[in-house]
Amino acid sequence: MDHLQHVNFDLRREASSNDNNKKGDEDNNMDFKRGSWTIEEDLTLMNHIALHGEGRWNSLALSAGLKRTGKSCRLRWLNYLRPDVRRGNITLEEQLLILELHSRWGNRWSKIAQHLPGRTDNEIKNYWRTRVQKHAKQLKCDVNSKQFKDTLRYLWMPRLVERIQASSNSNNQVNIQQSNDNIISNNNNIVPNMSFTQENYSSTTTTASSENSIGTQISDMSANCYTNYPINQGDYGESLISPTDYFQHGALDFRTVDIHDNQQNMSQLLLDDVSDNFWNIEDMLFLQQQLN
DNA sequence: AATAGGGACAACCGCCTTCTG
DNA sequence: CCAGAAGGCGGTTGTCCCTAT
């Protein structure tokens, strides 16, 4: 779904959400608008931030004439409108990094997001809940159980590494610079130096379409993002290492495990018809090989 | 063709921490 | 130093879309 589709989707939802009067923690005295954002609100917010910068969200909302809480404006900007927000499928590299960082830090979504340029904590959280937890459910084990963590670490993460390697080998000939230019700004100042109109709205807020017809493009862009991302995060084991660097430098400890210890779980997995980009048919075949 | 159920994800909630006057 | 405001964060909800039946 591309960005404008999202917006249209939001508009469709708006009518049904206007009667949402649940109270937050900062709107006791005023009628703040809730629910989906309209294109006009988005443009107002973007233009205001372009002119005045972000921060002081409550006063920003007031001075921009938005009938929204400061929190709502902040969330909309950080999770959706910022020019450097990446949209589109989570790449293999990103999946690997999410799994690794989550194994270290648990549900510290914002901390994890700091190491996935362009991804928001909300997006990573949603990914974890909808994709990873789904598979824990299929294995009939708790997502926090040692059993599931071991399965992730000793089976799926090494498998992801293999697939990343295979992917990078096949992509070596591809010139990816052009697409990368649109994806990540390494400049920490994210206030756009431009004005937004309805005409350029899509191009300035859409960074990578989830419906990108070039299957490898997002992955390529991601690989470049990691190599370009500034190592200045401070506390990542604490330096930032790209997923590719992980396996190149042996940072990930994928020790050999007795696959048969997990045979019961894996057999169950093989019975399931699971075919997204995390546990796909290829993985099923791989597991089958391991089990036989 | 209709519909039920699950997936996906934007948005909200409420608590906690940090900032500011 | 203190109180209120603002910001940050993780958890949860609501609703449309997609797919299987």
PDB file of C-alpha atoms in Angstrom, chain A residues 10-286:
ATOM      1  CA  ASP A  10      -7.475   7.388   6.419  1.00  0.00           C
ATOM      2  CA  LEU A  11     -10.055   9.673   4.867  1.00  0.00           C
ATOM      3  CA  ARG A  12     -12.446   6.816   4.474  1.00  0.00           C
ATOM      4  CA  ARG A  13     -12.009   5.999   8.095  1.00  0.00           C
ATOM      5  CA  GLU A  14     -12.414   9.561   9.281  1.00  0.00           C
ATOM      6  CA  ALA A  15     -16.179   9.666   9.081  1.00  0.00           C
ATOM      7  CA  SER A  16     -16.531   6.713  11.357  1.00  0.00           C
ATOM      8  CA  SER A  17     -14.000   7.939  13.876  1.00  0.00           C
ATOM      9  CA  ASN A  18     -15.323  11.428  14.504  1.00  0.00           C
ATOM     10  CA  ASP A  19     -17.516  10.256  17.322  1.00  0.00           C
ATOM     11  CA  ASN A  20     -14.602   8.817  19.184  1.00  0.00           C
ATOM     12  CA  ASN A  21     -14.654  10.736  22.455  1.00  0.00           C
ATOM     13  CA  LYS A  22     -12.347   8.703  24.591  1.00  0.00           C
ATOM     14  CA  LYS A  23     -10.328  10.886  26.945  1.00  0.00           C
ATOM     15  CA  GLY A  24      -6.590  11.097  26.935  1.00  0.00           C
ATOM     16  CA  ASP A  25      -4.351  12.663  29.536  1.00  0.00           C
ATOM     17  CA  GLU A  26      -4.149  16.166  28.137  1.00  0.00           C
ATOM     18  CA  ASP A  27      -7.478  17.034  26.627  1.00  0.00           C
ATOM     19  CA  ASN A  28      -9.667  17.591  29.618  1.00  0.00           C
ATOM     20  CA  ASN A  29     -10.701  21.097  28.689  1.00  0.00           C
ATOM     21  CA  MET A  30     -10.789  21.141  24.923  1.00  0.00           C
ATOM     22  CA  ASP A  31     -12.378  19.226  22.118  1.00  0.00           C
ATOM     23  CA  PHE A  32      -9.466  17.756  20.280  1.00  0.00           C
ATOM     24  CA  LYS A  33      -9.938  15.984  17.034  1.00  0.00           C
ATOM     25  CA  ARG A  34      -9.185  12.299  17.081  1.00  0.00           C
ATOM     26  CA  GLY A  35      -8.902   9.537  14.621  1.00  0.00           C
ATOM     27  CA  SER A  36      -7.312   9.489  11.230  1.00  0.00           C
ATOM     28  CA  TRP A  37      -5.464  12.467   9.847  1.00  0.00           C
ATOM     29  CA  THR A  38      -6.664  14.196   6.712  1.00  0.00           C
ATOM     30  CA  ILE A  39      -4.415  15.307   3.876  1.00  0.00           C
ATOM     31  CA  GLU A  40      -5.064  18.926   4.846  1.00  0.00           C
ATOM     32  CA  GLU A  41      -3.963  18.282   8.421  1.00  0.00           C
ATOM     33  CA  ASP A  42      -0.862  16.492   7.218  1.00  0.00           C
ATOM     34  CA  LEU A  43       0.050  19.375   4.946  1.00  0.00           C
ATOM     35  CA  THR A  44      -0.570  21.885   7.695  1.00  0.00           C
ATOM     36  CA  LEU A  45       1.652  19.991  10.079  1.00  0.00           C
ATOM     37  CA  MET A  46       4.425  19.441   7.551  1.00  0.00           C
ATOM     38  CA  ASN A  47       4.457  23.052   6.446  1.00  0.00           C
ATOM     39  CA  HIS A  48       4.484  24.295   9.999  1.00  0.00           C
ATOM     40  CA  ILE A  49       7.401  22.069  10.892  1.00  0.00           C
ATOM     41  CA  ALA A  50       9.199  23.071   7.701  1.00  0.00           C
ATOM     42  CA  LEU A  51       8.937  26.693   8.762  1.00  0.00           C
ATOM     43  CA  HIS A  52       9.364  26.480  12.514  1.00  0.00           C
ATOM     44  CA  GLY A  53      10.916  23.121  13.274  1.00  0.00           C
ATOM     45  CA  GLU A  54       9.645  20.430  15.560  1.00  0.00           C
ATOM     46  CA  GLY A  55       9.273  20.253  19.332  1.00  0.00           C
ATOM     47  CA  ARG A  56       6.992  21.982  21.846  1.00  0.00           C
ATOM     48  CA  TRP A  57       4.228  19.966  20.336  1.00  0.00           C
ATOM     49  CA  ASN A  58       1.297  21.416  22.231  1.00  0.00           C
ATOM     50  CA  SER A  59       2.113  24.973  21.263  1.00  0.00           C
ATOM     51  CA  LEU A  60       3.002  23.801  17.778  1.00  0.00           C
ATOM     52  CA  ALA A  61      -0.432  22.250  17.405  1.00  0.00           C
ATOM     53  CA  LEU A  62      -2.044  25.463  18.590  1.00  0.00           C
ATOM     54  CA  SER A  63      -0.028  27.806  16.427  1.00  0.00           C
ATOM     55  CA  ALA A  64      -0.508  25.603  13.398  1.00  0.00           C
ATOM     56  CA  GLY A  65      -4.227  25.747  13.960  1.00  0.00           C
ATOM     57  CA  LEU A  66      -4.527  22.013  14.300  1.00  0.00           C
ATOM     58  CA  LYS A  67      -7.263  20.795  16.579  1.00  0.00           C
ATOM     59  CA  ARG A  68      -5.041  17.957  17.702  1.00  0.00           C
ATOM     60  CA  THR A  69      -3.152  17.233  20.869  1.00  0.00           C
ATOM     61  CA  GLY A  70       0.564  17.829  20.844  1.00  0.00           C
ATOM     62  CA  LYS A  71       1.043  14.142  21.335  1.00  0.00           C
ATOM     63  CA  SER A  72      -1.036  13.345  18.310  1.00  0.00           C
ATOM     64  CA  CYS A  73       0.985  15.769  16.181  1.00  0.00           C
ATOM     65  CA  ARG A  74       4.254  14.371  17.428  1.00  0.00           C
ATOM     66  CA  LEU A  75       3.177  10.812  16.726  1.00  0.00           C
ATOM     67  CA  ARG A  76       1.913  11.666  13.276  1.00  0.00           C
ATOM     68  CA  TRP A  77       5.170  13.386  12.418  1.00  0.00           C
ATOM     69  CA  LEU A  78       7.505  10.787  13.843  1.00  0.00           C
ATOM     70  CA  ASN A  79       5.699   7.721  12.600  1.00  0.00           C
ATOM     71  CA  TYR A  80       4.363   8.889   9.289  1.00  0.00           C
ATOM     72  CA  LEU A  81       5.269  12.304   7.927  1.00  0.00           C
ATOM     73  CA  ARG A  82       8.983  12.609   8.528  1.00  0.00           C
ATOM     74  CA  PRO A  83      10.814  12.595   5.184  1.00  0.00           C
ATOM     75  CA  ASP A  84      13.206   9.897   6.351  1.00  0.00           C
ATOM     76  CA  VAL A  85      10.586   7.415   7.418  1.00  0.00           C
ATOM     77  CA  ARG A  86      11.051   4.276   5.392  1.00  0.00           C
ATOM     78  CA  ARG A  87       7.984   2.449   4.301  1.00  0.00           C
ATOM     79  CA  GLY A  88       7.691  -0.932   2.720  1.00  0.00           C
ATOM     80  CA  ASN A  89       8.513  -4.460   3.646  1.00  0.00           C
ATOM     81  CA  ILE A  90      10.931  -5.275   6.391  1.00  0.00           C
ATOM     82  CA  THR A  91      14.009  -6.601   4.625  1.00  0.00           C
ATOM     83  CA  LEU A  92      15.892  -9.751   5.521  1.00  0.00           C
ATOM     84  CA  GLU A  93      18.662  -7.652   7.014  1.00  0.00           C
ATOM     85  CA  GLU A  94      16.189  -5.745   9.087  1.00  0.00           C
ATOM     86  CA  GLN A  95      14.482  -8.922  10.221  1.00  0.00           C
ATOM     87  CA  LEU A  96      17.808 -10.297  11.347  1.00  0.00           C
ATOM     88  CA  LEU A  97      18.679  -7.135  13.185  1.00  0.00           C
ATOM     89  CA  ILE A  98      15.296  -6.977  14.874  1.00  0.00           C
ATOM     90  CA  LEU A  99      15.614 -10.569  16.058  1.00  0.00           C
ATOM     91  CA  GLU A 100      19.111  -9.998  17.335  1.00  0.00           C
ATOM     92  CA  LEU A 101      18.376  -6.739  19.088  1.00  0.00           C
ATOM     93  CA  HIS A 102      15.156  -8.031  20.560  1.00  0.00           C
ATOM     94  CA  SER A 103      17.033 -10.990  21.987  1.00  0.00           C
ATOM     95  CA  ARG A 104      19.284  -8.494  23.730  1.00  0.00           C
ATOM     96  CA  TRP A 105      16.869  -5.859  24.821  1.00  0.00           C
ATOM     97  CA  GLY A 106      13.401  -7.308  24.726  1.00  0.00           C
ATOM     98  CA  ASN A 107      10.550  -4.966  23.932  1.00  0.00           C
ATOM     99  CA  ARG A 108      12.707  -1.850  23.898  1.00  0.00           C
ATOM    100  CA  TRP A 109      11.230  -0.814  20.608  1.00  0.00           C
ATOM    101  CA  SER A 110      12.581   2.692  20.461  1.00  0.00           C
ATOM    102  CA  LYS A 111      16.058   1.466  21.281  1.00  0.00           C
ATOM    103  CA  ILE A 112      15.814  -1.182  18.594  1.00  0.00           C
ATOM    104  CA  ALA A 113      14.461   1.380  16.144  1.00  0.00           C
ATOM    105  CA  GLN A 114      17.530   3.551  16.654  1.00  0.00           C
ATOM    106  CA  HIS A 115      19.499   0.874  14.847  1.00  0.00           C
ATOM    107  CA  LEU A 116      17.120   0.500  11.935  1.00  0.00           C
ATOM    108  CA  PRO A 117      17.422   3.747  10.031  1.00  0.00           C
ATOM    109  CA  GLY A 118      14.107   5.047   8.849  1.00  0.00           C
ATOM    110  CA  ARG A 119      12.055   2.539  10.776  1.00  0.00           C
ATOM    111  CA  THR A 120       9.901   3.657  13.660  1.00  0.00           C
ATOM    112  CA  ASP A 121       9.451   1.933  16.972  1.00  0.00           C
ATOM    113  CA  ASN A 122       5.790   1.566  16.147  1.00  0.00           C
ATOM    114  CA  GLU A 123       6.561  -0.220  12.916  1.00  0.00           C
ATOM    115  CA  ILE A 124       9.019  -2.597  14.540  1.00  0.00           C
ATOM    116  CA  LYS A 125       6.586  -3.269  17.338  1.00  0.00           C
ATOM    117  CA  ASN A 126       3.858  -4.023  14.826  1.00  0.00           C
ATOM    118  CA  TYR A 127       6.200  -6.271  12.902  1.00  0.00           C
ATOM    119  CA  TRP A 128       7.104  -8.202  15.984  1.00  0.00           C
ATOM    120  CA  ARG A 129       3.539  -8.632  17.090  1.00  0.00           C
ATOM    121  CA  THR A 130       2.104  -9.584  13.716  1.00  0.00           C
ATOM    122  CA  ARG A 131       4.904 -11.707  12.287  1.00  0.00           C
ATOM    123  CA  VAL A 132       7.118 -13.063  15.011  1.00  0.00           C
ATOM    124  CA  GLN A 133       4.480 -13.634  17.645  1.00  0.00           C
ATOM    125  CA  LYS A 134       2.353 -15.327  15.030  1.00  0.00           C
ATOM    126  CA  HIS A 135       4.987 -17.999  14.620  1.00  0.00           C
ATOM    127  CA  ALA A 136       5.372 -18.467  18.330  1.00  0.00           C
ATOM    128  CA  LYS A 137       1.659 -19.060  18.373  1.00  0.00           C
ATOM    129  CA  GLN A 138       1.979 -21.590  15.577  1.00  0.00           C
ATOM    130  CA  LEU A 139       4.620 -23.403  17.575  1.00  0.00           C
ATOM    131  CA  LYS A 140       2.278 -23.268  20.515  1.00  0.00           C
ATOM    132  CA  CYS A 141       4.910 -21.730  22.712  1.00  0.00           C
ATOM    133  CA  ASP A 142       5.320 -18.411  24.393  1.00  0.00           C
ATOM    134  CA  VAL A 143       7.228 -15.828  22.406  1.00  0.00           C
ATOM    135  CA  ASN A 144       9.399 -15.243  25.466  1.00  0.00           C
ATOM    136  CA  SER A 145      10.055 -18.896  26.138  1.00  0.00           C
ATOM    137  CA  LYS A 146      13.550 -20.308  25.870  1.00  0.00           C
ATOM    138  CA  GLN A 147      12.235 -22.824  23.388  1.00  0.00           C
ATOM    139  CA  PHE A 148      11.097 -20.149  20.955  1.00  0.00           C
ATOM    140  CA  LYS A 149      14.139 -17.979  21.514  1.00  0.00           C
ATOM    141  CA  ASP A 150      16.403 -20.928  20.770  1.00  0.00           C
ATOM    142  CA  THR A 151      14.459 -21.680  17.624  1.00  0.00           C
ATOM    143  CA  LEU A 152      14.898 -18.105  16.502  1.00  0.00           C
ATOM    144  CA  ARG A 153      18.539 -17.885  17.377  1.00  0.00           C
ATOM    145  CA  TYR A 154      19.837 -21.218  16.255  1.00  0.00           C
ATOM    146  CA  LEU A 155      17.630 -21.957  13.302  1.00  0.00           C
ATOM    147  CA  TRP A 156      16.013 -18.901  11.818  1.00  0.00           C
ATOM    148  CA  MET A 157      18.663 -16.312  12.332  1.00  0.00           C
ATOM    149  CA  PRO A 158      21.357 -18.438  10.694  1.00  0.00           C
ATOM    150  CA  ARG A 159      18.904 -19.134   7.918  1.00  0.00           C
ATOM    151  CA  LEU A 160      18.313 -15.439   7.471  1.00  0.00           C
ATOM    152  CA  VAL A 161      22.047 -14.897   7.298  1.00  0.00           C
ATOM    153  CA  GLU A 162      22.285 -17.485   4.531  1.00  0.00           C
ATOM    154  CA  ARG A 163      19.538 -15.832   2.597  1.00  0.00           C
ATOM    155  CA  ILE A 164      21.110 -12.400   3.009  1.00  0.00           C
ATOM    156  CA  GLN A 165      24.399 -13.786   1.731  1.00  0.00           C
ATOM    157  CA  ALA A 166      22.696 -15.418  -1.199  1.00  0.00           C
ATOM    158  CA  SER A 167      20.813 -12.238  -1.927  1.00  0.00           C
ATOM    159  CA  SER A 168      23.898 -10.037  -1.728  1.00  0.00           C
ATOM    160  CA  ASN A 169      25.804 -12.354  -4.053  1.00  0.00           C
ATOM    161  CA  SER A 170      23.110 -12.134  -6.677  1.00  0.00           C
ATOM    162  CA  ASN A 171      22.784  -8.397  -6.296  1.00  0.00           C
ATOM    163  CA  ASN A 172      26.430  -7.474  -6.613  1.00  0.00           C
ATOM    164  CA  GLN A 173      26.024  -6.351 -10.175  1.00  0.00           C
ATOM    165  CA  VAL A 174      23.147  -4.040  -9.416  1.00  0.00           C
ATOM    166  CA  ASN A 175      23.769  -0.334  -9.209  1.00  0.00           C
ATOM    167  CA  ILE A 176      21.685   0.767  -6.302  1.00  0.00           C
ATOM    168  CA  GLN A 177      22.889   4.260  -5.679  1.00  0.00           C
ATOM    169  CA  GLN A 178      19.981   5.930  -7.411  1.00  0.00           C
ATOM    170  CA  SER A 179      17.339   4.348  -5.253  1.00  0.00           C
ATOM    171  CA  ASN A 180      19.239   4.829  -2.069  1.00  0.00           C
ATOM    172  CA  ASP A 181      19.255   8.562  -2.550  1.00  0.00           C
ATOM    173  CA  ASN A 182      15.568   8.667  -1.789  1.00  0.00           C
ATOM    174  CA  ILE A 183      15.582   6.517   1.246  1.00  0.00           C
ATOM    175  CA  ILE A 184      17.709   7.639   4.093  1.00  0.00           C
ATOM    176  CA  SER A 185      19.028  10.976   5.004  1.00  0.00           C
ATOM    177  CA  ASN A 186      22.037  10.760   7.218  1.00  0.00           C
ATOM    178  CA  ASN A 187      21.444  14.292   8.249  1.00  0.00           C
ATOM    179  CA  ASN A 188      20.064  14.307  11.745  1.00  0.00           C
ATOM    180  CA  ASN A 189      18.209  17.511  11.097  1.00  0.00           C
ATOM    181  CA  ILE A 190      14.997  16.227   9.617  1.00  0.00           C
ATOM    182  CA  VAL A 191      13.260  19.523   9.125  1.00  0.00           C
ATOM    183  CA  PRO A 192      12.675  19.600   5.410  1.00  0.00           C
ATOM    184  CA  ASN A 193      13.947  22.668   3.641  1.00  0.00           C
ATOM    185  CA  MET A 194      10.905  22.947   1.422  1.00  0.00           C
ATOM    186  CA  SER A 195       7.231  23.634   1.389  1.00  0.00           C
ATOM    187  CA  PHE A 196       4.686  20.917   0.941  1.00  0.00           C
ATOM    188  CA  THR A 197       1.802  20.985  -1.431  1.00  0.00           C
ATOM    189  CA  GLN A 198      -0.752  18.429  -2.320  1.00  0.00           C
ATOM    190  CA  GLU A 199       1.145  17.861  -5.577  1.00  0.00           C
ATOM    191  CA  ASN A 200       4.470  16.988  -4.002  1.00  0.00           C
ATOM    192  CA  TYR A 201       2.920  15.432  -0.948  1.00  0.00           C
ATOM    193  CA  SER A 202       3.308  11.886  -2.151  1.00  0.00           C
ATOM    194  CA  SER A 203       6.864  12.152  -3.336  1.00  0.00           C
ATOM    195  CA  THR A 204       8.095  13.850  -0.216  1.00  0.00           C
ATOM    196  CA  THR A 205       6.504  11.525   2.254  1.00  0.00           C
ATOM    197  CA  THR A 206       6.739   8.238   0.453  1.00  0.00           C
ATOM    198  CA  THR A 207      10.153   6.730   0.839  1.00  0.00           C
ATOM    199  CA  ALA A 208       9.679   3.163  -0.306  1.00  0.00           C
ATOM    200  CA  SER A 209       6.483   1.667  -1.528  1.00  0.00           C
ATOM    201  CA  SER A 210       5.440  -1.592  -0.028  1.00  0.00           C
ATOM    202  CA  GLU A 211       4.140  -2.454  -3.426  1.00  0.00           C
ATOM    203  CA  ASN A 212       7.450  -1.881  -5.062  1.00  0.00           C
ATOM    204  CA  SER A 213       7.438  -3.953  -8.199  1.00  0.00           C
ATOM    205  CA  ILE A 214      11.177  -4.484  -8.109  1.00  0.00           C
ATOM    206  CA  GLY A 215      11.483  -7.136  -5.510  1.00  0.00           C
ATOM    207  CA  THR A 216      15.099  -6.604  -4.713  1.00  0.00           C
ATOM    208  CA  GLN A 217      14.994  -2.852  -4.637  1.00  0.00           C
ATOM    209  CA  ILE A 218      14.042  -2.405  -1.051  1.00  0.00           C
ATOM    210  CA  SER A 219      16.544  -4.991   0.027  1.00  0.00           C
ATOM    211  CA  ASP A 220      19.236  -3.269  -1.981  1.00  0.00           C
ATOM    212  CA  MET A 221      18.383   0.049  -0.501  1.00  0.00           C
ATOM    213  CA  SER A 222      18.450  -1.401   2.947  1.00  0.00           C
ATOM    214  CA  ALA A 223      21.897  -2.855   2.423  1.00  0.00           C
ATOM    215  CA  ASN A 224      23.138   0.546   1.402  1.00  0.00           C
ATOM    216  CA  CYS A 225      21.415   2.180   4.319  1.00  0.00           C
ATOM    217  CA  TYR A 226      23.337   0.060   6.727  1.00  0.00           C
ATOM    218  CA  THR A 227      26.675   0.791   5.156  1.00  0.00           C
ATOM    219  CA  ASN A 228      25.942   4.507   5.119  1.00  0.00           C
ATOM    220  CA  TYR A 229      24.361   4.854   8.496  1.00  0.00           C
ATOM    221  CA  PRO A 230      26.522   6.862  10.835  1.00  0.00           C
ATOM    222  CA  ILE A 231      28.006   4.904  13.690  1.00  0.00           C
ATOM    223  CA  ASN A 232      27.198   7.384  16.376  1.00  0.00           C
ATOM    224  CA  GLN A 233      24.521   5.700  18.389  1.00  0.00           C
ATOM    225  CA  GLY A 234      26.714   5.295  21.395  1.00  0.00           C
ATOM    226  CA  ASP A 235      25.362   2.355  23.257  1.00  0.00           C
ATOM    227  CA  TYR A 236      25.156  -0.666  21.087  1.00  0.00           C
ATOM    228  CA  GLY A 237      27.280  -3.373  22.477  1.00  0.00           C
ATOM    229  CA  GLU A 238      27.368  -0.749  21.737  1.00  0.00           C
ATOM    230  CA  SER A 239      28.461   0.275  18.297  1.00  0.00           C
ATOM    231  CA  LEU A 240      26.088  -0.059  15.412  1.00  0.00           C
ATOM    232  CA  ILE A 241      26.847  -3.000  13.190  1.00  0.00           C
ATOM    233  CA  SER A 242      24.878  -3.829  10.125  1.00  0.00           C
ATOM    234  CA  PRO A 243      23.351  -7.292   9.890  1.00  0.00           C
ATOM    235  CA  THR A 244      25.780  -8.014   7.079  1.00  0.00           C
ATOM    236  CA  ASP A 245      28.660  -7.035   9.301  1.00  0.00           C
ATOM    237  CA  TYR A 246      27.340  -9.361  11.936  1.00  0.00           C
ATOM    238  CA  PHE A 247      27.939 -12.484   9.998  1.00  0.00           C
ATOM    239  CA  GLN A 248      30.977 -11.178   8.168  1.00  0.00           C
ATOM    240  CA  HIS A 249      32.732 -10.456  11.429  1.00  0.00           C
ATOM    241  CA  GLY A 250      31.254 -13.275  13.393  1.00  0.00           C
ATOM    242  CA  ALA A 251      29.455 -10.979  15.783  1.00  0.00           C
ATOM    243  CA  LEU A 252      26.477 -13.271  15.878  1.00  0.00           C
ATOM    244  CA  ASP A 253      27.133 -16.448  17.746  1.00  0.00           C
ATOM    245  CA  PHE A 254      25.267 -19.053  15.771  1.00  0.00           C
ATOM    246  CA  ARG A 255      26.554 -22.108  17.494  1.00  0.00           C
ATOM    247  CA  THR A 256      25.801 -25.492  16.115  1.00  0.00           C
ATOM    248  CA  VAL A 257      22.819 -26.989  17.818  1.00  0.00           C
ATOM    249  CA  ASP A 258      21.272 -30.362  17.786  1.00  0.00           C
ATOM    250  CA  ILE A 259      18.437 -29.833  15.394  1.00  0.00           C
ATOM    251  CA  HIS A 260      16.781 -32.959  16.627  1.00  0.00           C
ATOM    252  CA  ASP A 261      16.252 -31.384  20.022  1.00  0.00           C
ATOM    253  CA  ASN A 262      13.787 -29.165  18.292  1.00  0.00           C
ATOM    254  CA  GLN A 263      12.399 -31.836  16.063  1.00  0.00           C
ATOM    255  CA  GLN A 264       9.018 -31.813  17.654  1.00  0.00           C
ATOM    256  CA  ASN A 265       8.616 -28.116  17.126  1.00  0.00           C
ATOM    257  CA  MET A 266      10.016 -28.180  13.658  1.00  0.00           C
ATOM    258  CA  SER A 267       7.750 -31.011  12.655  1.00  0.00           C
ATOM    259  CA  GLN A 268       4.863 -28.900  13.753  1.00  0.00           C
ATOM    260  CA  LEU A 269       6.228 -26.021  11.707  1.00  0.00           C
ATOM    261  CA  LEU A 270       6.433 -28.191   8.650  1.00  0.00           C
ATOM    262  CA  LEU A 271       2.820 -29.078   9.037  1.00  0.00           C
ATOM    263  CA  ASP A 272       1.836 -25.455   8.915  1.00  0.00           C
ATOM    264  CA  ASP A 273       1.356 -23.692   5.681  1.00  0.00           C
ATOM    265  CA  VAL A 274       3.473 -20.695   6.377  1.00  0.00           C
ATOM    266  CA  SER A 275       4.737 -18.670   3.488  1.00  0.00           C
ATOM    267  CA  ASP A 276       5.654 -15.120   4.287  1.00  0.00           C
ATOM    268  CA  ASN A 277       9.117 -13.695   3.968  1.00  0.00           C
ATOM    269  CA  PHE A 278      10.107 -14.777   7.418  1.00  0.00           C
ATOM    270  CA  TRP A 279       9.213 -18.450   7.394  1.00  0.00           C
ATOM    271  CA  ASN A 280       8.810 -19.297   3.759  1.00  0.00           C
ATOM    272  CA  ILE A 281       8.661 -22.432   1.695  1.00  0.00           C
ATOM    273  CA  GLU A 282      12.401 -22.307   1.209  1.00  0.00           C
ATOM    274  CA  ASP A 283      12.843 -22.404   4.953  1.00  0.00           C
ATOM    275  CA  MET A 284      10.491 -25.292   5.234  1.00  0.00           C
ATOM    276  CA  LEU A 285      12.623 -27.236   2.759  1.00  0.00           C
ATOM    277  CA  PHE A 286      15.721 -26.263   4.647  1.00  0.00           C
TER     278      PHE A 286
END
